[in-house]
Amino acid sequence: MHRSGTSALARTVDLAGWTMARTLMRPSEANPPGHWESTPIVSLNNRVLATLDRTWADPKPLPEDWQKRAEMAAIADRAAELIGDQFGDADRIVVKDPRFSRLLPLWRTVFDKLGYRPHFIIACRNPLEVAASLRKRDAMRRNHAILLWQSYMTEAEYHTRGLPRTLVHYGKFLADWRSVLLGRGMADIVGPDGIADDAATAIDDFLDPRHRHGKIPDRDVFRSKRVWAPVRKLYALFTDTEQGLDAASDEFDELRAVWSKTWLARSPGASASIYRDKIPLSWIQKSREDARGGALADAIAAARKAVEIDPRIARHQYHLGSLLEENAELEEAERAYSRAAALYGEEPRYLRSWAKILRRLGHLEEAANVMTQALAIEPDNADNHLLLGKLLAEDDRPDAAADAFGHAIELAPAKAEYMKAYSETLLRVDRPDAAVEIAERAVESSPDNPELLRQLAKSLAAAQKFDRAEKMFEKAIARGGTGADYLIPYQTLLARRGKYQDAIELTRRCIAAEPTVAKHHCDLADLLLGMGNLHAAAYSQSRAVELSRRAIGLAEGGNDAASIDELEAYLIQGEAVLRNRAQVEELAILLSWNRAQELAGEFSNAGLAGALRLDAGSPAGETIGRPPPIRMPPSHDAWRSKLSGLIGANRRRPLVSVMIPAHNVANPDWLKQSLESLVTQKLDTGEIEIMIVDDASDSDRTKEIAGEFSPQVRFIANRSNLGLVDNHNRCLDLARGEFVHILHQDDFVDEGFYRKLLPPLMVEDRLVAAFCRARSVDAEGRHRGEQPILQQNPGVIDNFTRKLAARQQILFPAIIVRRSAYEKIGGFLPASTFAFDWEMWARLSAFGEIWYDPEILCSHREHASSTTNSLGHLARLIDGVRIAAFNAGHLPPSQRRPTLATSIYRLLLRDWHRILRREFDAGADIEEWVAFLIGRSLGNRSKHLLAGALIG
């Protein structure tokens, strides 16, 4: 029987040398020393009871011959599997669950099948003590508890007849366990050698008579009028054990007959009794009271108790799901909602909540199917059509989504918020023009609504209608939209258009409205960094760190790096923080700052002239390179000789060499577009040289495409694969022009690109290169964005070397370099795997002045099959950090460390955000990635906890 000492008995037998189950129920407030029950076995027993329309708390007798029902055969097979799973090959096992008292007819067949010879220990406790304990734990009324005690004890005695069994009284056991275990009937358990000394010591340490709360004398049972006569007689038989249980079989049979007859009159039929639902309801009531009082954890615990007692009440499952969702325990909430819907699928509210949680978990197809069920019940519910439309759109089924939104708007044509939601969803599925059309309709219905104006502005920005987007943002703000959710997207648009100063002012307004939000300070730092204001950027970064410390509850420390002990304690004391995205975002800011300071210090202390090591937290770091060359590397001596020969022969060189490094062209149309953009440039014959340098591709596709553009395009094939960086250097070896433009096989230039960038280089010998802004396009050539404007007018950017050291500013298709500059500073750094272009541009800037034109004159294609994207996020990050260190080496000593820390911090925080968005590489080791981001800021346990939370 529950609350009768079964847990203490099971653990004692375990300590005496028997084998306990592998998967044990966790200790709880009701039983801190532990329950010592196998969780899957208990779950199976609950399933059996549910099959019989019972719960553990229903004292009504089980249906006659229930164990012979057809469905019990599969359950018995599963029970046998569980015994194997939980105990392996052990031959002396201890299995504990009070439900066995009632379910032994099934389990006896299982034990027989597996070849076990069970010895049953029947725990007996004063029924009034049991009732008091159940009232405290489960809010169970005394009469209910006594009926439950009567049923469990009656069935336990009956089902164990003729088998090895021992009756153990809870009070006597706690008072003197030795006399019980070494007493009559326990030889099978203790064995001939008795109990070892170390086992006895362990049992003494485990058992504590103080665990017995509310001791009630046995005489109170026999005198109490609240205890029915049959129960008093039953308890008397269990307490009078001089002759053993078998000697009293006749008396037990008489009491069992009375018990059966009484229940037949009290609750006729095979269905459950009234007691089944009484306890869950009391716990649900407590849960609601706790929730109203703000005690969410207590409310969840009470709701869990209710559904544990009877998992078949749909409204209780739904209540539990709503609490779990509020507590951000989304996966458990989804399971609760699904159970509610399975129990009572005619309730649309259950289906709606289930679909919403599935959406949050990313299970869009399943969520849409659930909403289709809800609409079958309520076909005229516009909100349901709206939600279905969102789900279908997000699941990339735009046509079906349009139908659902159409139904919603037909049912409620005046609801502008429906059109707003439709427009939002169209943006998510990358249909900006359609989003603009719907948002305009919404604004027409409510022209002064700031939310609708903001949605139209966001749609216009996505559709590249920037001027109108700015006007709509201004209008939305003028109509009262002054919060960060209005200012931030407007700030993003302004920064995208290069209007950094206006974007900075908007960000400062966000900070004024929400001064304690660290993200606003991070945004401001990024904008200031783009403007080249490194001191102000560093201050904003440090301010963000300070606010993050406060947000996650660490001790005040300004912008100092948090100590390992602080962070370890923060993570280990409460793993729940890792399930809170906002908390993890704050933590990412702090960890990025710590790691940036750590790495900047390491680079500064080691000196850029020495070999540097970066690692992902393991002792064996990886040597990652060397300083940028101060002279041309030996591998380029041949190139220098070749140039001298060309000059000596007085051969005329072209004005510009356009070099296209290629390897296994992913899409022939991209290369064709690139070549077409070159051959149509209005340059005189001989002014431009176009050459494809193929790095030993697996097919002749590149050569065939080059042939289509011959003789304007030359094709050179390397005899063997040189690799990404060395093939770029091979392009420099082969280029003959006064100026060199490296254009990748998937990028292209606008008409007038060379006519715009070459003249400054031809007029000003001091200029080593010239570059412009680039637009980004996707695999299909759709416009995705533009580089920000670094300054409004063409010219040389002030302090550009430091600005470039802080962050990459130049894309490959956008820059033309003077040939003699390459001759002086050397080629691309072979040790780099990803950021070799950034290192080169920084080196060029340190060598001479670079011209900038704010006009967009070329396109950079972003797609998953690019060579650099084939590198994992971690490899790219490590290379970026290393190159940041190289680039800082070009600065005066006083500027190196702060510039480097600022640059690394930005790179690290960017990757934290990738992880939070779950942008994982296929097969990536997330723990290794997180370990590198953290460095020595945390120990291995905390790194593992954090990685596990982010992956999960």
Tab-separated table of N, CA and C in Angstrom, residues 102-216:
chain	number	residue	atom	x	y	z
A	102	ARG	N	-2.436	-4.929	-6.515
A	102	ARG	CA	-3.656	-5.150	-7.274
A	102	ARG	C	-3.402	-5.814	-8.619
A	103	LEU	N	-2.170	-5.716	-9.101
A	103	LEU	CA	-1.892	-6.181	-10.460
A	103	LEU	C	-1.062	-7.459	-10.504
A	104	LEU	N	-0.916	-8.133	-9.373
A	104	LEU	CA	-0.099	-9.338	-9.353
A	104	LEU	C	-0.595	-10.449	-10.271
A	105	PRO	N	-1.904	-10.617	-10.524
A	105	PRO	CA	-2.314	-11.677	-11.453
A	105	PRO	C	-1.614	-11.567	-12.809
A	106	LEU	N	-1.317	-10.349	-13.257
A	106	LEU	CA	-0.589	-10.172	-14.511
A	106	LEU	C	0.905	-10.391	-14.304
A	107	TRP	N	1.450	-9.789	-13.280
A	107	TRP	CA	2.895	-9.822	-13.080
A	107	TRP	C	3.396	-11.213	-12.683
A	108	ARG	N	2.550	-11.999	-12.031
A	108	ARG	CA	2.980	-13.358	-11.698
A	108	ARG	C	3.278	-14.147	-12.967
A	109	THR	N	2.459	-13.964	-13.999
A	109	THR	CA	2.720	-14.669	-15.260
A	109	THR	C	4.018	-14.174	-15.905
A	110	VAL	N	4.304	-12.892	-15.718
A	110	VAL	CA	5.540	-12.337	-16.271
A	110	VAL	C	6.753	-12.942	-15.578
A	111	PHE	N	6.718	-12.967	-14.242
A	111	PHE	CA	7.848	-13.522	-13.497
A	111	PHE	C	8.044	-15.001	-13.811
A	112	ASP	N	6.927	-15.748	-13.937
A	112	ASP	CA	7.024	-17.171	-14.283
A	112	ASP	C	7.672	-17.344	-15.653
A	113	LYS	N	7.275	-16.524	-16.611
A	113	LYS	CA	7.809	-16.611	-17.972
A	113	LYS	C	9.314	-16.352	-17.994
A	114	LEU	N	9.763	-15.424	-17.152
A	114	LEU	CA	11.179	-15.048	-17.125
A	114	LEU	C	12.008	-15.952	-16.224
A	115	GLY	N	11.349	-16.867	-15.503
A	115	GLY	CA	12.075	-17.809	-14.660
A	115	GLY	C	12.438	-17.283	-13.283
A	116	TYR	N	11.823	-16.197	-12.850
A	116	TYR	CA	12.078	-15.682	-11.511
A	116	TYR	C	11.192	-16.403	-10.494
A	117	ARG	N	11.721	-16.583	-9.287
A	117	ARG	CA	10.945	-17.123	-8.158
A	117	ARG	C	10.744	-15.978	-7.171
A	118	PRO	N	9.635	-15.269	-7.285
A	118	PRO	CA	9.480	-14.059	-6.468
A	118	PRO	C	9.215	-14.359	-5.002
A	119	HIS	N	9.733	-13.467	-4.164
A	119	HIS	CA	9.410	-13.448	-2.747
A	119	HIS	C	8.758	-12.106	-2.477
A	120	PHE	N	7.509	-12.129	-2.026
A	120	PHE	CA	6.740	-10.896	-1.862
A	120	PHE	C	6.856	-10.375	-0.438
A	121	ILE	N	7.160	-9.105	-0.320
A	121	ILE	CA	7.173	-8.432	0.981
A	121	ILE	C	5.969	-7.505	1.013
A	122	ILE	N	5.062	-7.767	1.955
A	122	ILE	CA	3.854	-6.953	2.103
A	122	ILE	C	4.100	-5.946	3.215
A	123	ALA	N	4.133	-4.669	2.850
A	123	ALA	CA	4.330	-3.617	3.847
A	123	ALA	C	2.982	-3.254	4.452
A	124	CYS	N	2.928	-3.236	5.775
A	124	CYS	CA	1.681	-2.909	6.470
A	124	CYS	C	1.910	-1.739	7.412
A	125	ARG	N	0.987	-0.799	7.358
A	125	ARG	CA	1.067	0.372	8.229
A	125	ARG	C	-0.313	0.696	8.749
A	126	ASN	N	-0.350	1.234	9.927
A	126	ASN	CA	-1.596	1.663	10.552
A	126	ASN	C	-2.434	2.461	9.530
A	127	PRO	N	-3.681	2.044	9.243
A	127	PRO	CA	-4.485	2.726	8.202
A	127	PRO	C	-4.734	4.192	8.499
A	128	LEU	N	-4.791	4.562	9.776
A	128	LEU	CA	-4.980	5.982	10.087
A	128	LEU	C	-3.727	6.787	9.753
A	129	GLU	N	-2.553	6.197	9.963
A	129	GLU	CA	-1.315	6.870	9.561
A	129	GLU	C	-1.252	7.014	8.039
A	130	VAL	N	-1.646	5.957	7.334
A	130	VAL	CA	-1.664	6.023	5.874
A	130	VAL	C	-2.614	7.120	5.410
A	131	ALA	N	-3.786	7.186	6.038
A	131	ALA	CA	-4.763	8.199	5.654
A	131	ALA	C	-4.220	9.604	5.894
A	132	ALA	N	-3.525	9.794	7.019
A	132	ALA	CA	-2.959	11.112	7.318
A	132	ALA	C	-1.889	11.488	6.295
A	133	SER	N	-1.073	10.495	5.936
A	133	SER	CA	-0.008	10.758	4.968
A	133	SER	C	-0.578	11.090	3.591
A	134	LEU	N	-1.604	10.358	3.168
A	134	LEU	CA	-2.224	10.625	1.870
A	134	LEU	C	-2.950	11.970	1.849
A	135	ARG	N	-3.495	12.332	2.975
A	135	ARG	CA	-4.163	13.645	3.034
A	135	ARG	C	-3.132	14.764	2.850
A	136	LYS	N	-1.971	14.573	3.479
A	136	LYS	CA	-0.929	15.584	3.367
A	136	LYS	C	-0.356	15.641	1.946
A	137	ARG	N	-0.151	14.465	1.344
A	137	ARG	CA	0.482	14.436	0.024
A	137	ARG	C	-0.499	14.721	-1.101
A	138	ASP	N	-1.699	14.138	-1.008
A	138	ASP	CA	-2.630	14.169	-2.129
A	138	ASP	C	-3.957	14.849	-1.833
A	139	ALA	N	-4.069	15.453	-0.653
A	139	ALA	CA	-5.343	16.074	-0.266
A	139	ALA	C	-6.486	15.060	-0.300
A	140	MET	N	-6.181	13.834	0.038
A	140	MET	CA	-7.179	12.770	0.004
A	140	MET	C	-7.940	12.728	1.329
A	141	ARG	N	-9.261	12.608	1.251
A	141	ARG	CA	-10.079	12.534	2.457
A	141	ARG	C	-9.839	11.210	3.175
A	142	ARG	N	-10.109	11.229	4.511
A	142	ARG	CA	-9.810	10.051	5.322
A	142	ARG	C	-10.597	8.826	4.869
A	143	ASN	N	-11.872	8.973	4.630
A	143	ASN	CA	-12.673	7.823	4.226
A	143	ASN	C	-12.156	7.208	2.924
A	144	HIS	N	-11.792	8.074	2.002
A	144	HIS	CA	-11.234	7.612	0.738
A	144	HIS	C	-9.954	6.814	0.975
A	145	ALA	N	-9.071	7.364	1.795
A	145	ALA	CA	-7.789	6.709	2.059
A	145	ALA	C	-7.977	5.357	2.758
A	146	ILE	N	-8.915	5.280	3.699
A	146	ILE	CA	-9.124	4.016	4.407
A	146	ILE	C	-9.704	2.962	3.461
A	147	LEU	N	-10.605	3.378	2.583
A	147	LEU	CA	-11.106	2.444	1.575
A	147	LEU	C	-9.974	1.952	0.676
A	148	LEU	N	-9.088	2.865	0.334
A	148	LEU	CA	-7.955	2.500	-0.510
A	148	LEU	C	-7.049	1.502	0.217
A	149	TRP	N	-6.773	1.773	1.500
A	149	TRP	CA	-5.951	0.846	2.305
A	149	TRP	C	-6.598	-0.533	2.344
A	150	GLN	N	-7.897	-0.579	2.565
A	150	GLN	CA	-8.611	-1.859	2.636
A	150	GLN	C	-8.454	-2.639	1.325
A	151	SER	N	-8.610	-1.961	0.184
A	151	SER	CA	-8.523	-2.649	-1.105
A	151	SER	C	-7.111	-3.156	-1.377
A	152	TYR	N	-6.116	-2.317	-1.166
A	152	TYR	CA	-4.742	-2.724	-1.437
A	152	TYR	C	-4.322	-3.894	-0.549
A	153	MET	N	-4.632	-3.801	0.737
A	153	MET	CA	-4.194	-4.848	1.660
A	153	MET	C	-4.958	-6.149	1.414
A	154	THR	N	-6.258	-6.043	1.121
A	154	THR	CA	-7.052	-7.247	0.834
A	154	THR	C	-6.496	-7.971	-0.383
A	155	GLU	N	-6.210	-7.216	-1.442
A	155	GLU	CA	-5.735	-7.846	-2.668
A	155	GLU	C	-4.291	-8.316	-2.551
A	156	ALA	N	-3.476	-7.596	-1.801
A	156	ALA	CA	-2.092	-8.027	-1.613
A	156	ALA	C	-2.043	-9.386	-0.908
A	157	GLU	N	-2.862	-9.541	0.128
A	157	GLU	CA	-2.876	-10.823	0.843
A	157	GLU	C	-3.397	-11.942	-0.056
A	158	TYR	N	-4.462	-11.677	-0.790
A	158	TYR	CA	-5.096	-12.717	-1.605
A	158	TYR	C	-4.190	-13.166	-2.751
A	159	HIS	N	-3.562	-12.209	-3.446
A	159	HIS	CA	-2.783	-12.544	-4.636
A	159	HIS	C	-1.426	-13.161	-4.326
A	160	THR	N	-0.995	-13.116	-3.077
A	160	THR	CA	0.310	-13.703	-2.736
A	160	THR	C	0.171	-15.049	-2.028
A	161	ARG	N	-1.036	-15.549	-1.888
A	161	ARG	CA	-1.219	-16.833	-1.204
A	161	ARG	C	-0.504	-17.952	-1.967
A	162	GLY	N	0.075	-18.853	-1.177
A	162	GLY	CA	0.759	-19.995	-1.751
A	162	GLY	C	2.126	-19.673	-2.293
A	163	LEU	N	2.586	-18.434	-2.127
A	163	LEU	CA	3.894	-18.024	-2.621
A	163	LEU	C	4.751	-17.547	-1.453
A	164	PRO	N	6.062	-17.565	-1.607
A	164	PRO	CA	6.921	-17.030	-0.528
A	164	PRO	C	6.559	-15.569	-0.257
A	165	ARG	N	6.241	-15.257	0.975
A	165	ARG	CA	5.853	-13.892	1.316
A	165	ARG	C	6.177	-13.610	2.763
A	166	THR	N	6.364	-12.322	3.040
A	166	THR	CA	6.656	-11.882	4.403
A	166	THR	C	5.893	-10.592	4.659
A	167	LEU	N	5.271	-10.505	5.795
A	167	LEU	CA	4.580	-9.286	6.214
A	167	LEU	C	5.528	-8.455	7.064
A	168	VAL	N	5.684	-7.204	6.717
A	168	VAL	CA	6.568	-6.309	7.454
A	168	VAL	C	5.768	-5.108	7.933
A	169	HIS	N	5.793	-4.864	9.242
A	169	HIS	CA	5.120	-3.699	9.817
A	169	HIS	C	6.064	-2.504	9.791
A	170	TYR	N	5.595	-1.432	9.239
A	170	TYR	CA	6.414	-0.240	9.023
A	170	TYR	C	7.066	0.259	10.308
A	171	GLY	N	6.276	0.388	11.352
A	171	GLY	CA	6.820	0.906	12.608
A	171	GLY	C	7.907	0.014	13.162
A	172	LYS	N	7.668	-1.295	13.173
A	172	LYS	CA	8.673	-2.233	13.694
A	172	LYS	C	9.932	-2.208	12.825
A	173	PHE	N	9.749	-2.090	11.550
A	173	PHE	CA	10.894	-2.070	10.641
A	173	PHE	C	11.791	-0.872	10.896
A	174	LEU	N	11.189	0.320	11.056
A	174	LEU	CA	12.008	1.505	11.327
A	174	LEU	C	12.683	1.423	12.686
A	175	ALA	N	11.994	0.837	13.656
A	175	ALA	CA	12.549	0.756	15.005
A	175	ALA	C	13.711	-0.222	15.074
A	176	ASP	N	13.612	-1.348	14.376
A	176	ASP	CA	14.665	-2.372	14.460
A	176	ASP	C	14.659	-3.195	13.174
A	177	TRP	N	15.306	-2.695	12.161
A	177	TRP	CA	15.277	-3.367	10.866
A	177	TRP	C	15.969	-4.719	10.901
A	178	ARG	N	16.981	-4.878	11.778
A	178	ARG	CA	17.713	-6.149	11.842
A	178	ARG	C	16.803	-7.293	12.250
A	179	SER	N	15.976	-7.039	13.237
A	179	SER	CA	15.095	-8.121	13.688
A	179	SER	C	14.094	-8.506	12.605
A	180	VAL	N	13.794	-7.564	11.748
A	180	VAL	CA	12.856	-7.858	10.660
A	180	VAL	C	13.544	-8.647	9.550
A	181	LEU	N	14.699	-8.139	9.085
A	181	LEU	CA	15.376	-8.805	7.975
A	181	LEU	C	15.953	-10.159	8.360
A	182	LEU	N	16.347	-10.289	9.620
A	182	LEU	CA	16.928	-11.554	10.068
A	182	LEU	C	15.898	-12.451	10.719
A	183	GLY	N	14.631	-12.027	10.671
A	183	GLY	CA	13.564	-12.779	11.323
A	183	GLY	C	12.974	-13.840	10.419
A	184	ARG	N	11.821	-14.332	10.868
A	184	ARG	CA	11.158	-15.436	10.193
A	184	ARG	C	10.719	-15.036	8.781
A	185	GLY	N	10.944	-15.950	7.850
A	185	GLY	CA	10.464	-15.758	6.486
A	185	GLY	C	11.360	-14.936	5.589
A	186	MET	N	12.492	-14.467	6.090
A	186	MET	CA	13.345	-13.587	5.279
A	186	MET	C	14.625	-14.268	4.813
A	187	ALA	N	14.719	-15.591	5.017
A	187	ALA	CA	15.945	-16.293	4.644
A	187	ALA	C	16.229	-16.192	3.145
A	188	ASP	N	15.157	-16.210	2.327
A	188	ASP	CA	15.352	-16.100	0.876
A	188	ASP	C	16.010	-14.778	0.497
A	189	ILE	N	15.746	-13.766	1.299
A	189	ILE	CA	16.231	-12.426	0.962
A	189	ILE	C	17.621	-12.177	1.529
A	190	VAL	N	17.803	-12.521	2.777
A	190	VAL	CA	19.079	-12.250	3.438
A	190	VAL	C	20.142	-13.256	3.016
A	191	GLY	N	19.760	-14.519	2.867
A	191	GLY	CA	20.714	-15.547	2.491
A	191	GLY	C	21.412	-16.125	3.703
A	192	PRO	N	22.126	-17.209	3.499
A	192	PRO	CA	22.749	-17.905	4.646
A	192	PRO	C	23.851	-17.113	5.319
A	193	ASP	N	24.476	-16.198	4.598
A	193	ASP	CA	25.594	-15.446	5.181
A	193	ASP	C	25.160	-14.191	5.913
A	194	GLY	N	23.863	-13.921	5.942
A	194	GLY	CA	23.369	-12.725	6.615
A	194	GLY	C	23.720	-11.460	5.861
A	195	ILE	N	23.818	-10.356	6.573
A	195	ILE	CA	24.072	-9.040	5.965
A	195	ILE	C	25.485	-8.607	6.294
A	196	ALA	N	26.242	-8.239	5.276
A	196	ALA	CA	27.617	-7.794	5.476
A	196	ALA	C	27.659	-6.535	6.330
A	197	ASP	N	28.780	-6.346	6.998
A	197	ASP	CA	28.910	-5.194	7.901
A	197	ASP	C	28.768	-3.871	7.164
A	198	ASP	N	29.393	-3.778	5.983
A	198	ASP	CA	29.298	-2.502	5.259
A	198	ASP	C	27.877	-2.237	4.775
A	199	ALA	N	27.154	-3.329	4.423
A	199	ALA	CA	25.756	-3.163	4.031
A	199	ALA	C	24.914	-2.724	5.216
A	200	ALA	N	25.169	-3.295	6.368
A	200	ALA	CA	24.416	-2.911	7.570
A	200	ALA	C	24.654	-1.457	7.920
A	201	THR	N	25.897	-1.016	7.771
A	201	THR	CA	26.205	0.401	8.038
A	201	THR	C	25.448	1.308	7.079
A	202	ALA	N	25.409	0.913	5.795
A	202	ALA	CA	24.689	1.713	4.797
A	202	ALA	C	23.200	1.775	5.111
A	203	ILE	N	22.647	0.648	5.574
A	203	ILE	CA	21.225	0.632	5.919
A	203	ILE	C	20.960	1.517	7.117
A	204	ASP	N	21.845	1.458	8.116
A	204	ASP	CA	21.696	2.329	9.294
A	204	ASP	C	21.711	3.796	8.891
A	205	ASP	N	22.596	4.134	7.948
A	205	ASP	CA	22.692	5.526	7.507
A	205	ASP	C	21.449	5.952	6.731
A	206	PHE	N	20.858	4.996	6.024
A	206	PHE	CA	19.699	5.340	5.199
A	206	PHE	C	18.419	5.474	6.008
A	207	LEU	N	18.163	4.509	6.894
A	207	LEU	CA	16.903	4.501	7.642
A	207	LEU	C	16.944	5.514	8.774
A	208	ASP	N	15.854	6.212	8.933
A	208	ASP	CA	15.751	7.209	9.994
A	208	ASP	C	14.325	7.166	10.532
A	209	PRO	N	14.153	6.757	11.789
A	209	PRO	CA	12.803	6.700	12.357
A	209	PRO	C	12.054	8.015	12.252
A	210	ARG	N	12.815	9.124	12.093
A	210	ARG	CA	12.152	10.429	11.986
A	210	ARG	C	11.390	10.579	10.680
A	211	HIS	N	11.654	9.677	9.717
A	211	HIS	CA	10.891	9.724	8.465
A	211	HIS	C	9.443	9.320	8.675
A	212	ARG	N	9.172	8.706	9.813
A	212	ARG	CA	7.795	8.314	10.104
A	212	ARG	C	7.088	9.488	10.767
A	213	HIS	N	6.244	10.161	10.011
A	213	HIS	CA	5.544	11.339	10.519
A	213	HIS	C	4.159	10.946	11.023
A	214	GLY	N	3.701	11.632	12.050
A	214	GLY	CA	2.319	11.448	12.511
A	214	GLY	C	2.035	10.054	13.056
A	215	LYS	N	2.844	9.595	13.985
A	215	LYS	CA	2.650	8.256	14.560
A	215	LYS	C	1.331	8.193	15.328
A	216	ILE	N	0.535	7.174	15.017
A	216	ILE	CA	-0.791	7.000	15.645
A	216	ILE	C	-0.847	5.615	16.280
